[in-house]
Coordinates of C-alpha atoms in Angstrom, one line a residue:
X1 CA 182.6 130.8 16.7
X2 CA 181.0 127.4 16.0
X3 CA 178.0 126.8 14.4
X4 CA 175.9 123.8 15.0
X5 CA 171.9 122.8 14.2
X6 CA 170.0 120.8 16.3
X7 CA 166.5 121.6 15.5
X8 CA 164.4 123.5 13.1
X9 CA 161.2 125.8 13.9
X10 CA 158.2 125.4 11.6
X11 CA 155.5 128.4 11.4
X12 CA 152.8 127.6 9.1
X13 CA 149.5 129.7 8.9
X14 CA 149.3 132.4 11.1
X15 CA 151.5 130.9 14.1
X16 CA 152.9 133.6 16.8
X17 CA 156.0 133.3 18.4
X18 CA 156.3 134.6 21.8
X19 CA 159.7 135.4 22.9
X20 CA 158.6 136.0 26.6
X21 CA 156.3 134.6 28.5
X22 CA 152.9 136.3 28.6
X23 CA 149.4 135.9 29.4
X24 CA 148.6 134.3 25.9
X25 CA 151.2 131.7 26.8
X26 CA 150.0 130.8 30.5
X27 CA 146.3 131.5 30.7
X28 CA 146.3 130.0 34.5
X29 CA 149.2 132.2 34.9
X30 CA 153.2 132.0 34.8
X31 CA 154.2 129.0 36.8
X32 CA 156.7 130.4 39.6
X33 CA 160.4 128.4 39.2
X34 CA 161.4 128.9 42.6
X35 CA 161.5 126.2 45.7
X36 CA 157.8 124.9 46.6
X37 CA 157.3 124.6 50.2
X38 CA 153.7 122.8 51.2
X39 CA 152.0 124.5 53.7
X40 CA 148.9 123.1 56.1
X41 CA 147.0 125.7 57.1
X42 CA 144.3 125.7 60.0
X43 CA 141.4 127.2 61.7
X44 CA 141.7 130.9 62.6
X45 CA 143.0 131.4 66.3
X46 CA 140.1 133.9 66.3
X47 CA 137.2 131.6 65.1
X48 CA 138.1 129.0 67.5
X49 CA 137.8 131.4 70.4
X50 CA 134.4 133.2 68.9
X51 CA 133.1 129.7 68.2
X52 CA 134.4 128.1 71.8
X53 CA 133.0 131.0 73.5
X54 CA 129.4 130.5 72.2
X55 CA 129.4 127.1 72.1
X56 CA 130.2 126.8 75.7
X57 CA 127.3 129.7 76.3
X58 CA 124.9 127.2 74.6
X59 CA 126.3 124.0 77.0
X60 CA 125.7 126.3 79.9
X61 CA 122.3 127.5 78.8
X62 CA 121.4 123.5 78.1
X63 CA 122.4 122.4 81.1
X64 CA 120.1 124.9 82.6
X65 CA 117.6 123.6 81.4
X66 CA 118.0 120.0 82.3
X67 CA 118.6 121.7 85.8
X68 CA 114.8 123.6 85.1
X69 CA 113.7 120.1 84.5
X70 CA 114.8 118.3 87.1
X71 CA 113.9 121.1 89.6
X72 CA 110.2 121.4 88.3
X73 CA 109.5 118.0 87.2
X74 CA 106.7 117.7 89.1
X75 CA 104.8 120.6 88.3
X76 CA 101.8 119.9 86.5
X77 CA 102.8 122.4 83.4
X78 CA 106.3 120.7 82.9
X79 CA 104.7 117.1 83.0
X80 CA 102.5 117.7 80.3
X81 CA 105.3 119.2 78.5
X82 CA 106.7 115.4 79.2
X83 CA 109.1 116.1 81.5
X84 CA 111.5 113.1 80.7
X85 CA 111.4 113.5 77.1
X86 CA 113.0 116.7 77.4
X87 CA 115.9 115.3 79.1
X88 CA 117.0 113.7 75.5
X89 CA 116.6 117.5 73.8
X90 CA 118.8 118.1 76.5
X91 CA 121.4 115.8 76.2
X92 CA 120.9 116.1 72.7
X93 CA 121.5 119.7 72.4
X94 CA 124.8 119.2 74.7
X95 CA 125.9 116.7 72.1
X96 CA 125.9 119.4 69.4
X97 CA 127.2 121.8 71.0
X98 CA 129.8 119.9 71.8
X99 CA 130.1 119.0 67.9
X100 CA 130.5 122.8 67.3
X101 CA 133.8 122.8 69.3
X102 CA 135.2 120.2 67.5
X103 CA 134.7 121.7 64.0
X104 CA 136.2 124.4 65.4
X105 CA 139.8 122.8 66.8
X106 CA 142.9 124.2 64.7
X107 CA 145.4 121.3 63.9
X108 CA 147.8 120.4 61.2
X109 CA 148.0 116.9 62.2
X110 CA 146.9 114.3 60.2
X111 CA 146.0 111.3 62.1
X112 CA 144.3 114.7 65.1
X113 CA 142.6 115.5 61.6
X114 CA 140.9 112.2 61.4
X115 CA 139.8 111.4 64.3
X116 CA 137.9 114.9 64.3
X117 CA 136.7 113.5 60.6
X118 CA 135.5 110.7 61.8
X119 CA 134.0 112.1 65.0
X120 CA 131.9 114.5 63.9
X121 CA 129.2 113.0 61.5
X122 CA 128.1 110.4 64.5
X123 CA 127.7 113.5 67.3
X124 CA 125.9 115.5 64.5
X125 CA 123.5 112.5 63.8
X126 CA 123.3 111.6 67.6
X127 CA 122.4 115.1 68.8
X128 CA 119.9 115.4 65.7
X129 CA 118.1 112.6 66.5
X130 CA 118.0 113.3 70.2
X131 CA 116.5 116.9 69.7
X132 CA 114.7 116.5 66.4
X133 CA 113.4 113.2 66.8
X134 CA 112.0 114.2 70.5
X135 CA 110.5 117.2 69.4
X136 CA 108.5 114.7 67.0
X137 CA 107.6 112.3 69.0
X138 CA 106.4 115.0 71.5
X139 CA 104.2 116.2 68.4
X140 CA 102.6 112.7 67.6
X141 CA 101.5 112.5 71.3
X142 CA 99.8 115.5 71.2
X143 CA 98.1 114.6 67.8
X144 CA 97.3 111.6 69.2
X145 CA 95.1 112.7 72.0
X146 CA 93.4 115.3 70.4
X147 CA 92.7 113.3 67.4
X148 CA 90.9 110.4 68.8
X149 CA 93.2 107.9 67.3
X150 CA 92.6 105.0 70.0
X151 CA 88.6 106.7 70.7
X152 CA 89.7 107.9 74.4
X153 CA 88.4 111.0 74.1
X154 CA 86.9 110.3 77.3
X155 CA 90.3 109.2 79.0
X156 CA 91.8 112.1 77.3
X157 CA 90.2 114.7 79.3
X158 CA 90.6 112.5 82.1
X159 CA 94.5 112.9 81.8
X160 CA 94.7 116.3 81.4
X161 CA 91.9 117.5 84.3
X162 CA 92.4 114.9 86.6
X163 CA 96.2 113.7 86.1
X164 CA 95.3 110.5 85.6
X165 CA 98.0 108.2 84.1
X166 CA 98.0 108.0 80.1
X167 CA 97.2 105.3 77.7
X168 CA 100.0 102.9 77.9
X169 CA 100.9 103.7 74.2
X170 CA 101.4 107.3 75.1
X171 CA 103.4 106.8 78.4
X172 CA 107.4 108.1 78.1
X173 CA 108.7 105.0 78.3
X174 CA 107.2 103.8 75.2
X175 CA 108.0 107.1 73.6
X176 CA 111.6 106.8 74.5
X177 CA 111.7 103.4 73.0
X178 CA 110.6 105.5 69.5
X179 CA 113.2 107.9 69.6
X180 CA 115.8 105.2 70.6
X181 CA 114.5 103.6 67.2
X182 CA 115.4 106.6 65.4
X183 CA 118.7 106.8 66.8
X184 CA 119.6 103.4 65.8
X185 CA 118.7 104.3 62.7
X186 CA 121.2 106.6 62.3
X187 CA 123.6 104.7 63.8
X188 CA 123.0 101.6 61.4
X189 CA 122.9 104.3 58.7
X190 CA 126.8 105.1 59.8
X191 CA 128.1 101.8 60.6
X192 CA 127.6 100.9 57.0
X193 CA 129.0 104.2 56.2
X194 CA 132.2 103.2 57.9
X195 CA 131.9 99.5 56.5
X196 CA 131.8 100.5 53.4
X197 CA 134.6 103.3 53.0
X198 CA 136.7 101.8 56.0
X199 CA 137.3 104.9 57.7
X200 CA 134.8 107.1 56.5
X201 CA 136.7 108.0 53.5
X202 CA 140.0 109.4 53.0
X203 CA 142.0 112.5 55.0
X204 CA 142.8 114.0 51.7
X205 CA 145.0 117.0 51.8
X206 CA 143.9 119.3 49.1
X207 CA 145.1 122.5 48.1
X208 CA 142.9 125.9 49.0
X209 CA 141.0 128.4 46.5
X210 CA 142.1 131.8 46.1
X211 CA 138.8 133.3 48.0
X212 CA 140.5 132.8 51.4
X213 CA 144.3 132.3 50.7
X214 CA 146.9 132.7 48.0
X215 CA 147.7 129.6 46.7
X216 CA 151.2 130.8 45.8
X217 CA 153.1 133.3 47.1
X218 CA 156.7 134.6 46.7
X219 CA 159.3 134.2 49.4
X220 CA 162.4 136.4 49.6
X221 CA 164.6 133.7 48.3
X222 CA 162.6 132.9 45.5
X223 CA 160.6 130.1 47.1
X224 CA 157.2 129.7 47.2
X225 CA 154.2 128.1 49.3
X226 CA 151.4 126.4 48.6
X227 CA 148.6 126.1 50.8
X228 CA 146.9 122.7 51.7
X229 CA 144.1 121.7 54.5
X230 CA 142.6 118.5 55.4
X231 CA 139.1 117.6 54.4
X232 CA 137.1 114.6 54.7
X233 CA 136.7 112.9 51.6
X234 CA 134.3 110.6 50.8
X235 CA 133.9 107.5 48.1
X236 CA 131.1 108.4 45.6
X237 CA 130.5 104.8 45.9
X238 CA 128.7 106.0 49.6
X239 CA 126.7 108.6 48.0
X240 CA 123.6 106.3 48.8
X241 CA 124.0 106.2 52.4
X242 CA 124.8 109.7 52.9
X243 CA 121.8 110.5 50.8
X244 CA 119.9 108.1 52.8
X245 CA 120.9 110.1 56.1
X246 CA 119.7 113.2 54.5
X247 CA 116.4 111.4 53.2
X248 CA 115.4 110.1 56.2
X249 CA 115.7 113.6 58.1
X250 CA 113.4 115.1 56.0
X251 CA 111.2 112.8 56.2
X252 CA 110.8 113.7 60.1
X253 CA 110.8 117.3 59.6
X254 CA 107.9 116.9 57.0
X255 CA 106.1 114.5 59.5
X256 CA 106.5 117.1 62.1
X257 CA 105.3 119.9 59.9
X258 CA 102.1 117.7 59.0
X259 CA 101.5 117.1 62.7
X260 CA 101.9 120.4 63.9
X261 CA 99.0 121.6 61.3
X262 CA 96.7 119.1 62.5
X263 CA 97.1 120.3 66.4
X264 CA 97.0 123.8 65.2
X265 CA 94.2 124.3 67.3
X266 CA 94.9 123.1 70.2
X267 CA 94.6 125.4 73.4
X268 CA 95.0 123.5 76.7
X269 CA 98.2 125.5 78.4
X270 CA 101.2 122.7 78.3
X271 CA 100.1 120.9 75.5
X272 CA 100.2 123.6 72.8
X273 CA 103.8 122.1 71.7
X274 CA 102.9 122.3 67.6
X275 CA 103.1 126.2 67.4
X276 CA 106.9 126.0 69.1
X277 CA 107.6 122.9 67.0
X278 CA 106.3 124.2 64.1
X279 CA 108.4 127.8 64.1
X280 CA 111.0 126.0 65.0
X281 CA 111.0 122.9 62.2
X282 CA 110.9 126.0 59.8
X283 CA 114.1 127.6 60.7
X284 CA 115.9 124.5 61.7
X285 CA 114.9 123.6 57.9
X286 CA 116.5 126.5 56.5
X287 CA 119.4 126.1 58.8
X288 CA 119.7 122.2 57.9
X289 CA 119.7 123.2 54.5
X290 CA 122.3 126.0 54.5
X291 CA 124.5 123.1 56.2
X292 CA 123.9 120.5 53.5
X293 CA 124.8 123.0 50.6
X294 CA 128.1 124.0 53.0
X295 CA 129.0 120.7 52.9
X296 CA 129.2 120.4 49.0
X297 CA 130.6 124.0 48.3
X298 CA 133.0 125.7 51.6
X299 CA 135.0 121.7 52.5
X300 CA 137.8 123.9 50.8
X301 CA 137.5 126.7 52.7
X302 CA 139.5 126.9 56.2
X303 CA 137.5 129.0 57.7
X304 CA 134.4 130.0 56.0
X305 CA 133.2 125.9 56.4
X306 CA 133.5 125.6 60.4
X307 CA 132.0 128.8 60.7
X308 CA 128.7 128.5 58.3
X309 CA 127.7 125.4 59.5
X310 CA 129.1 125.8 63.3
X311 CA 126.8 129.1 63.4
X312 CA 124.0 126.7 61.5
X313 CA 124.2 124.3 64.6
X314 CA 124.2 126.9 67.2
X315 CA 121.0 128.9 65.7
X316 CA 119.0 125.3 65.4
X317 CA 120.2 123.9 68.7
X318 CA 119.6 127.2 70.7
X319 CA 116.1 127.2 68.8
X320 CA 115.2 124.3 70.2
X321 CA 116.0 124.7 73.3
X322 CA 114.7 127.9 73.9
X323 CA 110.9 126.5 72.3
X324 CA 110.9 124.0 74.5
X325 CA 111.9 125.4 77.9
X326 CA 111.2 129.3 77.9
X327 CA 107.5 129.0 77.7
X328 CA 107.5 127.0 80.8
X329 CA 109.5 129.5 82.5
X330 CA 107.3 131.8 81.2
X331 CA 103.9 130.1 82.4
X332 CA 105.6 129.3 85.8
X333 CA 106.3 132.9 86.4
X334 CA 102.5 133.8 85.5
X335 CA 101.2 130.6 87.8
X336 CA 103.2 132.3 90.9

């Protein structure tokens, strides 16, 4: 037998030696030794058909409602509901929904994966403003002619007994023009967004939390997986503009809110749009606000992500829509 040194050990104080590996030794736990394979997980099969299903159920029950528009425009209840304002919540709320499917779309392809990042923030800020920044707009008009803010009160009476045409500044056109504003906004809002980070930010793949999957696991051969997904990352140098976006919405919804108190009392059938705005700016707050925390907390969750904030849009969208429209079902049936 040959004897050879090549080292010494030094224990001073009250050093342990471990002769196996332990818990003391690898507080994040024993690293495994075997062969990593990388693994990209997806959506559940199962979410994407809940999440299809009910977003399709919401474009059906949106295009109904364009359909309720077009049919009754002329109906004296629906025009002073503006009639051709509600065609943007419409094509607003279609925009969403359709946003809600594509959050939903299982794929392990990277350059699929992207375009899906990059799609979905302008249909989200699109369909927001649309429905959001109609329902607004809808709410200044009626503050404006029960406030007296041009002293028409005359004319305002005028509009509503006798149907006679309003106040140029209160037509649809005009209106439409505002809401087209608030649109651009966005849009602006994004463009730098895009200018800034090139493509919106990097398709980082990143590797998942234990809540919804192993991270490692042990294959019969010794190998084991670890679990990545794509997420949509985002230079902190771009924290401005996102904030920005985020800024700017709640500054409608507090407009809206501030609005909708001061036409609290108003009681001419048709015009009484601040009670359905208001209920609904309160749980579409909630909603919006669940969706911003989402955003910063479930990215790294496969599932539990498309499904908080693809259940947020459906409960805020169908809100709307059902606000707007179903009390002018409702007064239709009573008129008949």
């Amino acid at each position: 037998m040959v004897r050879s040194e090549v080292g010494e050990v030094l224990l001073t104080g009250n050093s342990t030696f471990h002769p196996f590996p332990s818990a003391l030794s690898f507080p994040a736990g024993i690293p495994n030794d075997g062969i990593p394979i990388e693994d990209v997980v997806t959506v559940s099969v199962a979410l994407t058909v809940v999440y299809v299903i009910l977003a399709t159920t919401g474009l059906v029950f949106a295009v109904g409602c364009l359909l309720f528009n077009i049919i009754f425009r002329q109906r004296r209840l629906v025009r002073l509901s503006s009639s051709n304002l509600n065609y943007l919540i419409g094509l607003g709320a279609i925009v969403l929904y359709v946003n809600v499917i594509t959050l939903v779309i299982p794929t392990t392809n990277a350059d699929f994966a992207a375009i899906l990042c990059n799609t979905n923030p302008w249909l989200v800020s699109v369909g927001y403003s649309l429905c959001y920044g109609t329902m607004i707009i809808k709410m200044i008009r009626v503050w404006v002619i029960f406030n007296n803010i041009l002293e028409l009160k005359a004319l305002r009476w005028n509009c509503i007994l006798f149907n006679i045409p309003l106040h140029p500044l209160l037509r649809d056109n005009l209106l439409g023009l505002f809401i087209l504003c608030l649109t651009i906004i966005d849009v602006f809002i994004l463009l730098l967004f895009t200018v800034t980070e090139g493509v919106r930010g990097n398709l980082g793949v990143k590797l998942t939390t234990n809540q919804e999957l192993p991270e490692e696991t042990i294959g019969a051969t010794a190998e084991y997986h670890k679990y990545f997904l794509y997420v949509c990352e985002s230079d902190g140098a771009s924290c401005p503009l996102r904030n920005s976006v985020w800024i700017q919405r709640a500054f409608c919804k507090v407009l809206a809110l501030l609005l909708a108190f001061r036409t609290r009392n108003v009681k001419v059938k048709g015009l009484d749009d601040s009670v359905y705005i208001a209920a609904s700016v309160y749980v579409t707050s909630i909603v919006l606000t669940v969706i911003i925390v989402s955003t910063y907390t479930l990215r790294d969750y496969v599932n539990a992500y498309p499904a908080v904030v693809g259940m947020g849009l459906l409960l805020g969208t169908t809100m709307i829509l059902g606000l707007v429209f179903i009390p002018r079902v409702q007064l239709l049936q009573t008129l008949r």
